[in-house]
Tab-separated table of C-alpha atoms in Angstrom:
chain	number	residue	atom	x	y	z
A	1350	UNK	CA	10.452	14.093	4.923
A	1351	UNK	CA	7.139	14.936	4.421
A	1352	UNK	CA	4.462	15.917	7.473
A	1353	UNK	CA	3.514	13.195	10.072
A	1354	UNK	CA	-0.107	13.101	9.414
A	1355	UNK	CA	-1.329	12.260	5.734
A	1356	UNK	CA	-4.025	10.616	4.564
A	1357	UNK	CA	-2.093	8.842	2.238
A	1358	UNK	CA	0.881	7.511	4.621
A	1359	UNK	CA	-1.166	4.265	4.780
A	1360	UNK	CA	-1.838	3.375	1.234
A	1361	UNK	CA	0.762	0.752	0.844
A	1362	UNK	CA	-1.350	-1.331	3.100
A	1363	UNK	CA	-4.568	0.079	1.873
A	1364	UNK	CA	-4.128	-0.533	-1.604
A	1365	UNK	CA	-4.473	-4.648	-2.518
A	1366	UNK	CA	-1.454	-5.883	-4.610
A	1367	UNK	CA	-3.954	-8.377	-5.745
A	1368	UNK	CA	-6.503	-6.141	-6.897
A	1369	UNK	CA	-4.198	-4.078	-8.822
A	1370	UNK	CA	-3.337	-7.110	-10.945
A	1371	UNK	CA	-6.725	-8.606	-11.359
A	1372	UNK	CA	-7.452	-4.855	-12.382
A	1373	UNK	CA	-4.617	-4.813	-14.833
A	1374	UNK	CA	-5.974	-8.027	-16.717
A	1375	UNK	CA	-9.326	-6.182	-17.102
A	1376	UNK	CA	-11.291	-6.946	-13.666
A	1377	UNK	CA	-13.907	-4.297	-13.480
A	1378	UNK	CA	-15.147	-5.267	-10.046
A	1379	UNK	CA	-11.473	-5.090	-8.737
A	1380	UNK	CA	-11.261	-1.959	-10.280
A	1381	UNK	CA	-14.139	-0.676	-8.443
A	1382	UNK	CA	-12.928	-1.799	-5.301
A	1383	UNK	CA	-9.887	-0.371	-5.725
A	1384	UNK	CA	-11.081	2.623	-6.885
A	1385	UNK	CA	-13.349	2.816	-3.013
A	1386	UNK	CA	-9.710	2.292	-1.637
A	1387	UNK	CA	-8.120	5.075	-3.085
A	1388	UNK	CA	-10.831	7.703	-4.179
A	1389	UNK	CA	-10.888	9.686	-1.144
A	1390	UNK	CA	-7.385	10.378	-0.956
A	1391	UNK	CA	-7.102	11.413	-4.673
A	1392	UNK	CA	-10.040	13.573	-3.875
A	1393	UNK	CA	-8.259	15.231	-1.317
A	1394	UNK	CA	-4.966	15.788	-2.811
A	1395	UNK	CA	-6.787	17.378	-5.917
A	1396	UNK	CA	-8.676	19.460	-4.013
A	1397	UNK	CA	-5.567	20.812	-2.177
A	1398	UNK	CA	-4.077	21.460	-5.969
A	1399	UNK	CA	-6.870	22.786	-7.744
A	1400	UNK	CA	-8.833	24.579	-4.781
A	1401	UNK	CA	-11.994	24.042	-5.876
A	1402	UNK	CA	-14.450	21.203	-5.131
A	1403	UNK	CA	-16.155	21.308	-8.608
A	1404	UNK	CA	-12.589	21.022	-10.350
A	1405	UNK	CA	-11.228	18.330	-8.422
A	1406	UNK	CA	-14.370	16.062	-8.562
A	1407	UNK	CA	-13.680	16.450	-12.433
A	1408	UNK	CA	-10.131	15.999	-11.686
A	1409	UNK	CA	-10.638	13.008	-9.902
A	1410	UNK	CA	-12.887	11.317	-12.357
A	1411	UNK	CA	-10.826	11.739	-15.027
A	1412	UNK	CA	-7.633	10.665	-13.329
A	1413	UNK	CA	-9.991	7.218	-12.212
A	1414	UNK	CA	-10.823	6.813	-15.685
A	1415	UNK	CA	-7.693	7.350	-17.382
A	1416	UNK	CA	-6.533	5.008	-14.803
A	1417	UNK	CA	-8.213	2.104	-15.588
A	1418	UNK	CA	-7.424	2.686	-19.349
A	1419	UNK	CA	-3.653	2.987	-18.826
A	1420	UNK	CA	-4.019	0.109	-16.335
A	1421	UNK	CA	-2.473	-2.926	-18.353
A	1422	UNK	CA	0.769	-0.501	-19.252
A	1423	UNK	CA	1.177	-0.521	-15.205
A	1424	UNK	CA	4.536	-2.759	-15.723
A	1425	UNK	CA	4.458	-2.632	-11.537
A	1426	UNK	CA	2.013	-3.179	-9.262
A	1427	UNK	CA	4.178	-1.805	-6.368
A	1428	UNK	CA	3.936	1.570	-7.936
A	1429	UNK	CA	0.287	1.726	-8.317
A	1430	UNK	CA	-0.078	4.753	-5.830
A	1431	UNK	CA	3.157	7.194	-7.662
A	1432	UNK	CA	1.898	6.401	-10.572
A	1433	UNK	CA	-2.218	7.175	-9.903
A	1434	UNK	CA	-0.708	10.259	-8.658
A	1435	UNK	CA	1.183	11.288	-12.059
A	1436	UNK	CA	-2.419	10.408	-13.618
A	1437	UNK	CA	-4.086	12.727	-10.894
A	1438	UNK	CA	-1.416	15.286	-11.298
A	1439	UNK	CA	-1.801	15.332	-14.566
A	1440	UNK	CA	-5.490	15.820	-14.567
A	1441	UNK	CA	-5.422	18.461	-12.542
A	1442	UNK	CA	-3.145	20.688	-15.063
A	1443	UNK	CA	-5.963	19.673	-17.355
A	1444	UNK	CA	-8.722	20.880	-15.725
A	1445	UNK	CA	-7.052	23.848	-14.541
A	1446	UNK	CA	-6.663	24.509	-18.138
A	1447	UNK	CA	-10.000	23.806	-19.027
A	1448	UNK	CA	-11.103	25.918	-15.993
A	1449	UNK	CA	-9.101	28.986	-17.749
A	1450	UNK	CA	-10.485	28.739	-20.923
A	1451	UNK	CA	-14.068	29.238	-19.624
A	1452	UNK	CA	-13.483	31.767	-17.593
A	1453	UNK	CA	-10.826	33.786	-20.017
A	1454	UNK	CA	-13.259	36.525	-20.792
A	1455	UNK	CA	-14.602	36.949	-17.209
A	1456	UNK	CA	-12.355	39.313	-15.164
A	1457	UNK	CA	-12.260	38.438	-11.520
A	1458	UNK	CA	-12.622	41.477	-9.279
A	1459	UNK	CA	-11.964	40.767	-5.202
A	1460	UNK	CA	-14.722	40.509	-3.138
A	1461	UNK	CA	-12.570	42.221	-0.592
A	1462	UNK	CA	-10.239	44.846	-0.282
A	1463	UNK	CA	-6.661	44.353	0.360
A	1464	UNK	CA	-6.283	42.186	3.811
A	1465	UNK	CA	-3.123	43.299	6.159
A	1466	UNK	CA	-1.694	40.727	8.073
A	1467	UNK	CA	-1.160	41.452	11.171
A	1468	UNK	CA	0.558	38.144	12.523
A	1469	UNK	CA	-1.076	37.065	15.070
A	1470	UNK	CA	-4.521	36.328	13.548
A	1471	UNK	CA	-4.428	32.416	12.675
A	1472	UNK	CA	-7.951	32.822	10.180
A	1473	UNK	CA	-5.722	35.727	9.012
A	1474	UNK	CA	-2.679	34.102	8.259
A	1475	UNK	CA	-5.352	30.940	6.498
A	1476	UNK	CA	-6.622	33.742	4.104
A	1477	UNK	CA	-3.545	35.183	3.364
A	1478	UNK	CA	-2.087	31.624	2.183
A	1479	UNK	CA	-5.055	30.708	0.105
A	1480	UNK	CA	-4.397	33.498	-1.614
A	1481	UNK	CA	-0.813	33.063	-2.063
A	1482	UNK	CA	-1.151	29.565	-2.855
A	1483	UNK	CA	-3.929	30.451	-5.338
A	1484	UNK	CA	-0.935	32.436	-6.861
A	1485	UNK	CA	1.252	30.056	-7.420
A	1486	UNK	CA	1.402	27.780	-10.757
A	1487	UNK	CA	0.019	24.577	-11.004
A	1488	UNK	CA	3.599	22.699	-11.152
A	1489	UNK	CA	4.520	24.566	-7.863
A	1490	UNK	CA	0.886	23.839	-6.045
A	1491	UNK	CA	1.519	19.924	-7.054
A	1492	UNK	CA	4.891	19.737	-5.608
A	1493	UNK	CA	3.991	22.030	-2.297
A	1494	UNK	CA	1.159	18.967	-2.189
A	1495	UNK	CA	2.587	15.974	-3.317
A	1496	UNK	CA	5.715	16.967	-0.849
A	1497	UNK	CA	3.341	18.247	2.276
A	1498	UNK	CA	0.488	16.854	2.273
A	1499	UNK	CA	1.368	13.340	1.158
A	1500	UNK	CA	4.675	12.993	2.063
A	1501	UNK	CA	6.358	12.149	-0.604
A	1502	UNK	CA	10.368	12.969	-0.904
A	1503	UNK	CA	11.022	15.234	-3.902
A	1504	UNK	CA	13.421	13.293	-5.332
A	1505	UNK	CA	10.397	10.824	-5.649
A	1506	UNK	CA	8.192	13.770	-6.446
A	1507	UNK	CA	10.582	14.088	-9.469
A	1508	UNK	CA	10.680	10.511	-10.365
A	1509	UNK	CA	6.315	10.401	-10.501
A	1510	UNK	CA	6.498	13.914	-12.603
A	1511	UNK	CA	8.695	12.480	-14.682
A	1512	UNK	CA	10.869	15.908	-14.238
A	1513	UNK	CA	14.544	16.762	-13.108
A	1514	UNK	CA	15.373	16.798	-9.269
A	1515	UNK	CA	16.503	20.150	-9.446
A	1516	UNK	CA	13.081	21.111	-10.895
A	1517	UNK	CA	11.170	19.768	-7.990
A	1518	UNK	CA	13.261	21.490	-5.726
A	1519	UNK	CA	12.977	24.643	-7.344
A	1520	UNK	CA	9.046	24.316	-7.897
A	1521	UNK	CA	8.774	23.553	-3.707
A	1522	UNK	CA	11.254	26.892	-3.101
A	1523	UNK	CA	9.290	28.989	-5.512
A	1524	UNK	CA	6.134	27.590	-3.615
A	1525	UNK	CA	7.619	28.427	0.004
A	1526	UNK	CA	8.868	31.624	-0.985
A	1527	UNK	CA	5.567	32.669	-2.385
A	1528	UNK	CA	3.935	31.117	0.961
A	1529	UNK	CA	6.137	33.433	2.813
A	1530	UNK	CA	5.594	36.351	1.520
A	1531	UNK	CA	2.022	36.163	2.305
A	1532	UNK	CA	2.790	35.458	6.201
A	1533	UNK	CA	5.306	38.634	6.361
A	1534	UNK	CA	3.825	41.620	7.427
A	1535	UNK	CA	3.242	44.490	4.819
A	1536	UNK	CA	5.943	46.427	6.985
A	1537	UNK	CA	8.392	44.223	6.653
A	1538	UNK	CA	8.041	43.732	2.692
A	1539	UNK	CA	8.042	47.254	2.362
A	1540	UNK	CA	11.564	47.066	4.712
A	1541	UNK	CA	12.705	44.785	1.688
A	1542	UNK	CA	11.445	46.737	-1.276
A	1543	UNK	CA	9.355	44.238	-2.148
A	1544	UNK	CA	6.218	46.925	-2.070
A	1545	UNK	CA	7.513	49.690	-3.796
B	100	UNK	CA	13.494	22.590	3.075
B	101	UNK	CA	13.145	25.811	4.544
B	102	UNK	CA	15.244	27.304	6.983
B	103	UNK	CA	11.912	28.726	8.605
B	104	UNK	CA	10.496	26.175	10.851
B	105	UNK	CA	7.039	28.264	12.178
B	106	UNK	CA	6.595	28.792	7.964
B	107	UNK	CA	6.474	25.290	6.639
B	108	UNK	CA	4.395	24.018	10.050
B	109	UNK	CA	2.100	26.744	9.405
B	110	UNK	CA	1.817	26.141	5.709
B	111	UNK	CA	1.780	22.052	6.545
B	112	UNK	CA	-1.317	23.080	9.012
B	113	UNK	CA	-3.062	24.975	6.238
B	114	UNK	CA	-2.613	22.575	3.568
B	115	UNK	CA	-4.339	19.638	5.721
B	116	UNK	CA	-7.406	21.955	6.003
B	117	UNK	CA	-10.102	20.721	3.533
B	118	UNK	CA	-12.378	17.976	2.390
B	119	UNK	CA	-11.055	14.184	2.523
B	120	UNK	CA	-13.882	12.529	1.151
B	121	UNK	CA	-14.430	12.043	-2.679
B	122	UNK	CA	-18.156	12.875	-2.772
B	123	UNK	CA	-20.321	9.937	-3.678
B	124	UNK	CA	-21.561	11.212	-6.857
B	125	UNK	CA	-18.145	11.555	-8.404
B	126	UNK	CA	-16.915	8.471	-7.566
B	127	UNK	CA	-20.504	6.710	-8.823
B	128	UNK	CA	-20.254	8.891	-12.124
B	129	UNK	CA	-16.331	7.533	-12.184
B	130	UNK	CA	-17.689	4.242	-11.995
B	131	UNK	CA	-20.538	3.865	-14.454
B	132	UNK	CA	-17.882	6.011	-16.816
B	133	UNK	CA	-15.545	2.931	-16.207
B	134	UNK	CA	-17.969	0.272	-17.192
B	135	UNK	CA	-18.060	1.476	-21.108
B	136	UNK	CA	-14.246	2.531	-21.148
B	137	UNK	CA	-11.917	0.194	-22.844
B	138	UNK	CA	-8.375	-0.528	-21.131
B	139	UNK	CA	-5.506	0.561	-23.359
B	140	UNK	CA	-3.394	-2.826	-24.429
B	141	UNK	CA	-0.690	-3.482	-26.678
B	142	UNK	CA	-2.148	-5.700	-29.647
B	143	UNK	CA	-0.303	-8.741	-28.002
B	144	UNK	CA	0.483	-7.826	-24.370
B	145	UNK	CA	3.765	-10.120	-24.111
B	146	UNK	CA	5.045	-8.800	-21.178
B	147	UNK	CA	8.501	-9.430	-19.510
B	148	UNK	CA	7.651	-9.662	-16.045
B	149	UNK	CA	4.166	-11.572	-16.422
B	150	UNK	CA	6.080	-14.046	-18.629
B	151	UNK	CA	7.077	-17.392	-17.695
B	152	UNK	CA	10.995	-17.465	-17.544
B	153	UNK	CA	11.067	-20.726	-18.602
B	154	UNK	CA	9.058	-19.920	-21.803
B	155	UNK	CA	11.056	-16.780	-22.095
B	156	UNK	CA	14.545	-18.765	-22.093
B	157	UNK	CA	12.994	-21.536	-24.443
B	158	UNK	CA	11.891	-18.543	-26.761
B	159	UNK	CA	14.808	-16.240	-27.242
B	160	UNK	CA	17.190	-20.606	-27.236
B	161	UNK	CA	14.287	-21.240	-30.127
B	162	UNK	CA	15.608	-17.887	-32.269
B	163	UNK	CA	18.932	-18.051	-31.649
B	164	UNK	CA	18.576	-21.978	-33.096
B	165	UNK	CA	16.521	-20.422	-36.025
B	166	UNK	CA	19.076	-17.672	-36.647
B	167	UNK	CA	22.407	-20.155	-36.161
B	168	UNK	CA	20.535	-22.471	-38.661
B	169	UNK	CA	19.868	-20.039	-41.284
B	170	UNK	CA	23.374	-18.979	-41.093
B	171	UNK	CA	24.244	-21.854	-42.387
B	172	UNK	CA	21.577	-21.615	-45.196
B	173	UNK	CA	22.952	-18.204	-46.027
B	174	UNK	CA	26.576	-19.224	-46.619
B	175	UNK	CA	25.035	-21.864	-49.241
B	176	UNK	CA	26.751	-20.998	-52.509
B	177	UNK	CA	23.230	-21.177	-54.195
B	178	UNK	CA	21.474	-18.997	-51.003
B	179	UNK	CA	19.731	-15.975	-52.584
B	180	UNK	CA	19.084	-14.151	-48.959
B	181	UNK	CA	20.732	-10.515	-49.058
B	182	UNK	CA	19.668	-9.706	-52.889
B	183	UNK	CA	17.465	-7.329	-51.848
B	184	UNK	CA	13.514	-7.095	-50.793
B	185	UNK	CA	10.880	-7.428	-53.466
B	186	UNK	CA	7.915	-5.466	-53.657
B	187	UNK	CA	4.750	-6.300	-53.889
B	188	UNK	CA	4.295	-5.818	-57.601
B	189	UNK	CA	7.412	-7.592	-58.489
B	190	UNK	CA	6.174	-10.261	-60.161
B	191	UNK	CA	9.633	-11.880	-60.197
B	192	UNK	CA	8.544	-12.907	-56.809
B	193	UNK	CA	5.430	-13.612	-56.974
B	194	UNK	CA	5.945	-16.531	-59.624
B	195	UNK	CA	7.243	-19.891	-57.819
B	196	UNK	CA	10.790	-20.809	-59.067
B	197	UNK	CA	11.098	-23.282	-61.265
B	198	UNK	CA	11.300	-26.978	-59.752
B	199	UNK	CA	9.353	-25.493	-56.385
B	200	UNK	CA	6.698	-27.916	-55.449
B	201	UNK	CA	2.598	-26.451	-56.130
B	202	UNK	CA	2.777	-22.473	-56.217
B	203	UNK	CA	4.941	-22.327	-52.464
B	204	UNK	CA	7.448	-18.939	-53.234
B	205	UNK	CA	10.584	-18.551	-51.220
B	206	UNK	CA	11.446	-15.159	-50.487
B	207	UNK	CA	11.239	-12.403	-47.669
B	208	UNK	CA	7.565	-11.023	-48.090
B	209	UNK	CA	7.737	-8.263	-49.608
B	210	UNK	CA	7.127	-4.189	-48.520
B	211	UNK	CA	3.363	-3.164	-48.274
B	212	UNK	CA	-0.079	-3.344	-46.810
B	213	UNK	CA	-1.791	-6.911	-46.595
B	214	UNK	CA	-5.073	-7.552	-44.769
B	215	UNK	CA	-6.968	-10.499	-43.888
B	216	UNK	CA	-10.764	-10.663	-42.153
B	217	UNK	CA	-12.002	-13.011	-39.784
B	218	UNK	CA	-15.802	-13.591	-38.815
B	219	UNK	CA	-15.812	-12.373	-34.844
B	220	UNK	CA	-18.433	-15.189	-34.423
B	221	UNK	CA	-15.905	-18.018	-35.281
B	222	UNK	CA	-13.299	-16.168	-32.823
B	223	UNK	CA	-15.747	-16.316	-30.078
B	224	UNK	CA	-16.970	-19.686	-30.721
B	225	UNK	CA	-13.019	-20.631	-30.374
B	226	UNK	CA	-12.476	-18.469	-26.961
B	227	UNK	CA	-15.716	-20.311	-25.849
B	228	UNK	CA	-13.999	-23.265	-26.388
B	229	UNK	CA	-10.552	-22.395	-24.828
B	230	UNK	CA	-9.883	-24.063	-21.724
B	231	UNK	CA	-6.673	-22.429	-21.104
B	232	UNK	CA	-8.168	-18.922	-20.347
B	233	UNK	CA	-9.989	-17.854	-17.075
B	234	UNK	CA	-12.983	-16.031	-17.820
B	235	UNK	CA	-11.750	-12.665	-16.925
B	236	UNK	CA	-9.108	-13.216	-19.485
B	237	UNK	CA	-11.646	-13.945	-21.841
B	238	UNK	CA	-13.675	-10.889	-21.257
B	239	UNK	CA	-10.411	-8.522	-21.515
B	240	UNK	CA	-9.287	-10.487	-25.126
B	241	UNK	CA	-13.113	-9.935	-26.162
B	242	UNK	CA	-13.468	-6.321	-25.077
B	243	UNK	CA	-9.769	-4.737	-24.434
B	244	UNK	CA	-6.990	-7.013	-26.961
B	245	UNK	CA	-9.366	-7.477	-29.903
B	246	UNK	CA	-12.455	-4.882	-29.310
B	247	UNK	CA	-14.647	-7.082	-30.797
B	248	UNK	CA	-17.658	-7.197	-28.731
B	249	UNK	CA	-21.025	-5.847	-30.995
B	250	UNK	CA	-18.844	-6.319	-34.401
B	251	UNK	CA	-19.221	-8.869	-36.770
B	252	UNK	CA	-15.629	-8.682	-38.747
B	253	UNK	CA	-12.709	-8.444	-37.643
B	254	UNK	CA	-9.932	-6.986	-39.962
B	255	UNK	CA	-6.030	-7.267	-39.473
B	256	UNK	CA	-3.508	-4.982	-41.440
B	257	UNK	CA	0.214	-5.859	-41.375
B	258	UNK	CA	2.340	-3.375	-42.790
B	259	UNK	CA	6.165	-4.385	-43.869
B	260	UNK	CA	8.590	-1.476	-44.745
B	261	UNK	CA	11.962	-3.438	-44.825
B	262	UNK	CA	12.667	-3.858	-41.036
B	263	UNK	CA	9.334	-3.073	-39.531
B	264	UNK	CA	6.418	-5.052	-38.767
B	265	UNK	CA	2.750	-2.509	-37.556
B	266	UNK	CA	-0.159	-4.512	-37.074
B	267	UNK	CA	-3.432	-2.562	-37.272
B	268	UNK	CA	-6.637	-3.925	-36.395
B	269	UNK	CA	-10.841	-2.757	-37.119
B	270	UNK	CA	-13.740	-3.997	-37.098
B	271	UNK	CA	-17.074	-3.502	-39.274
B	272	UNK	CA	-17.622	-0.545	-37.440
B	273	UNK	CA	-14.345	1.023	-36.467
B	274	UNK	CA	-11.509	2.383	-39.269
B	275	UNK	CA	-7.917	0.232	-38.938
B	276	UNK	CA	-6.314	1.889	-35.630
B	277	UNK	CA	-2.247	1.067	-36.716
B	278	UNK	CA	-0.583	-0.574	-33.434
B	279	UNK	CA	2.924	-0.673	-32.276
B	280	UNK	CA	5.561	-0.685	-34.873
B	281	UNK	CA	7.965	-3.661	-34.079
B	282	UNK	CA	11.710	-4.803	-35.838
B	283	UNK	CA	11.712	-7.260	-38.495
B	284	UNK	CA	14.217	-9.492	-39.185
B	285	UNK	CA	14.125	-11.812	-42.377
B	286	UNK	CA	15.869	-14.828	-40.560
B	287	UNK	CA	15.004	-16.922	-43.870
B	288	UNK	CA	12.828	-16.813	-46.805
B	289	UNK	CA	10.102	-18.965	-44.544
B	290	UNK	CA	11.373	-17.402	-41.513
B	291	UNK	CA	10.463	-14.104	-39.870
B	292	UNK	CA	11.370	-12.602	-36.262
B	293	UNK	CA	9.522	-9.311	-34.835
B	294	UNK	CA	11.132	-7.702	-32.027
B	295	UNK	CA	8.212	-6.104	-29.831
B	296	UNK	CA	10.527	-4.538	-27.874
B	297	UNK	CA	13.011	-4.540	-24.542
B	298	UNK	CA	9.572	-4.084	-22.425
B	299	UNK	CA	8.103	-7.095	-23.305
B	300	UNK	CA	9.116	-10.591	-23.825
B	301	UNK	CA	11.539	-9.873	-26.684
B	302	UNK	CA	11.440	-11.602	-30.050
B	303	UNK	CA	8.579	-13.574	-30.953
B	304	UNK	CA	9.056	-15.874	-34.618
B	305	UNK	CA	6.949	-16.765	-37.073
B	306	UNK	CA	7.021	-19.134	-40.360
B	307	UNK	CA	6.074	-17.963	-43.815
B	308	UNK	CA	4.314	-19.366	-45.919
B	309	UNK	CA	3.969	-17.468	-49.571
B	310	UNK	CA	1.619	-18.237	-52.107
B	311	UNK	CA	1.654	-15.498	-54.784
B	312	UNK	CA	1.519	-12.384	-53.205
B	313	UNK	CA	-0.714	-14.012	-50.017
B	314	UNK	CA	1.229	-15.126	-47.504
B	315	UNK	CA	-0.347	-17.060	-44.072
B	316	UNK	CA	2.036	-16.868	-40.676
B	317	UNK	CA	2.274	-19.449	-38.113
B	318	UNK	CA	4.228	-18.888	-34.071
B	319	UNK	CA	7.416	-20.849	-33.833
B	320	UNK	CA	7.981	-19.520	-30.723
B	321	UNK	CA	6.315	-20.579	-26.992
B	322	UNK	CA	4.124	-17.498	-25.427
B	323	UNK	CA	1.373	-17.722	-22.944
B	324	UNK	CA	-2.166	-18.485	-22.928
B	325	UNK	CA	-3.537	-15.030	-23.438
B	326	UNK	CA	-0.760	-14.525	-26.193
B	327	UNK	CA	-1.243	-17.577	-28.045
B	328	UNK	CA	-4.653	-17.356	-28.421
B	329	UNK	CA	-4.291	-13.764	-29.544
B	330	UNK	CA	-1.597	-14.500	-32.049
B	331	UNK	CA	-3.190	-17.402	-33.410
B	332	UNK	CA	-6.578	-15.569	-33.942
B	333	UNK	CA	-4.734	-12.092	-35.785
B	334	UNK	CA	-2.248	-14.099	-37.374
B	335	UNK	CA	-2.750	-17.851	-37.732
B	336	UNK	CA	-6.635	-17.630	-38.785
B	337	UNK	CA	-6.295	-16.827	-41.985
B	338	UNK	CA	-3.600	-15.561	-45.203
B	339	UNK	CA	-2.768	-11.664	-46.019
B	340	UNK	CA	-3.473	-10.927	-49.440
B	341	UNK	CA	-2.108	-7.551	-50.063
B	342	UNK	CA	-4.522	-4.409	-49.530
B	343	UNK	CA	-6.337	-2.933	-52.685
């Protein structure tokens, strides 16, 4: 379940049990700490949802914000990190959002033509997933990252979304398949009337 | 989760391509955002699993002996509980019955808005003098339970609408911001219980006293530090007279 290397695998013994309850009872300065102790990976995951630096530093602030407001509701310590990551999730649909409203009126025209895959170029294959990740909604991005990239199972993925099982699943198949089709060469869509 | 192996490593290798590091700046700006933010806490933060058990036992032993002895009140032939909730303009209720000692009314209190105002200096003067509270707790009743740092007055609004109890607080210079809404059970005509809910630390009971329409609460049951001081400051400081 999930990959072998994540930044995050360590954060149970990152994160200080301590701090998050001196936090909850209004501690600014373990807030701050704790905030040095978990800021980078935050950064990182909502970077990998949002794709874009500018985004996920707003993401990120707000989610260490909101945070520290929502703090005292924490009724468990030992969930500080799902739950940080429902407020980061969370934050990142909203800046999305906010992204889309500014740039409703601007229509984005590609900078290049249409790339062909030809399999065996890895930069290749890199661009061809951006792309198709870039496609994919927000819900499915967070899953793909939540389940990749930090490792979490999806029926815990569910649990910190606060969404059916069957939802997650669905989100991380709708995310693969999308990934896929982006790796196949045009050929072999065209073989499968997907191009048509 | 996907029956093609080469797929999800290649996706897994994409996906752990980019920054790890929150830039500086963002976290900073995070920070200094923090330092004016106020944490979000219930108006009395009784919390189940921060409570002491042993308080939490002797609390819910201390209702159940309140209920089981009004009980016994209520099956008095002469018991007027259960003929209905008077209103604040029923000035049936607000007169004492005759042979009550001074101007002392027995009843449920009745529906509506009541308010009382406290001078913040005179609750800060009494946190200063706590010796129960660390100072961190001090600082988060000051700036997070009450939000009372920079105001002079603080106002409290209780609202009772037959079986629930909202407590609102403001200050000179913020409008009445209506808190949770808890269950309110008339034990006795002197004897209220609010029910803050299965999250927290249950029941909590308070006696009536009525005088006219004012009426001034004091805890019967045990809490914490944090909790009693709270409680005592919204609800023990002074009588609710009933909002204009």
């Amino acid at each position: 379940v999930g990959n072998a290397v994540n930044p995050t695998a360590g954060w149970e013994a990152q994160v200080d049990r301590a701090l998050v309850e001196q936090a909850r009872h209004g501690d600014r300065e373990a807030f701050a700490v704790l905030v040095h102790q978990v800021s980078d990976s935050l950064y990182a995951v909502a970077y990998r949802i949002l794709r874009d630096p500018g985004l996920a530093e707003d993401a990120l602030q707000n989610a260490l914000v909101l945070a520290w407001r929502r703090l005292p509701k924490l009724r468990d310590p030992d969930r500080f990190e799902a739950w940080i990551h429902r407020i980061l999730v969370h934050a990142c649909y909203d800046e999305s959002q906010r992204a889309r409203q500014w740039k409703a009126t601007i229509r984005v025209i590609p900078m290049d033509g249409p790339s062909i895959p030809d399999g065996t170029s890895v930069s290749a294959d890199r661009d061809e997933l951006e792309r198709a990740f870039r496609q994919l909604t927000l819900e499915q991005r967070a899953v793909f990252v939540l389940h990749h990239y930090v490792g979490y199972p999806l029926v815990e993925i569910a649990d910190l979304l606060e969404i059916p099982a069957g939802t997650a699943r669905s989100r991380l198949h709708y995310a693969m398949a999308g990934l896929r089709r982006a790796l196949q060469p045009s050929s072999e869509l065209v073989e499968e009337g997907r191009l048509a | 989760m996907t029956d093609d192996p080469s797929l999800e490593r290649a996706a897994r290798s994409w996906i752990e391509t980019g920054p790890t590091q929150a830039p500086d700046q963002a976290v900073d700006t995070a920070l200094q955002r923090i330092q004016s933010t106020r944490q979000e806490r219930d108006l009395i933060p009784w919390r189940l699993p921060t409570m002491n058990p042993i308080l939490r036992v002797a609390g819910v032993t201390l209702v159940a002996a309140i209920a089981l002895a009004l009980g016994i009140y209520a099956l008095r032939p002469t018991s007027n509980v259960g003929q209905g909730v008077p209103t604040p303009t029923d000035q049936s209720v607000a007169t004492p019955a005759p042979g009550l000692p001074s101007a002392a009314v027995t009843a449920p209190i009745p529906n509506g808005t009541y308010r009382t105002s406290i001078p913040v200096a005179d609750v800060l003067a009494r946190l200063d003098a706590d010796g129960s509270l660390t100072p961190a707790e001090k600082t988060a009743v000051i700036d997070d339970v009450l939000g009372i740092r920079g105001a002079s007055v603080l106002n409290v609004e209780i609202t009772v609408a037959d079986n629930s109890f909202t407590v609102g607080l403001s200050t000179d210079s913020e409008p009445i911001k209506p808190g949770s809404s808890w269950k309110l059970y008339n034990l006795d005509a002197s004897t209220i219980a609010v029910d803050i809910g299965t999250k927290s630390s249950g029941i909590q009971a308070y006696r009536v006293t009525r005088t006219g329409l004012t009426f001034a609460l004091a805890a019967v049951s045990p809490a914490e530090a944090v909790e009693t001081f709270v409680r005592s400051v919204l609800f023990e400081t002074a009588p609710f007279s009933p909002a204009t």
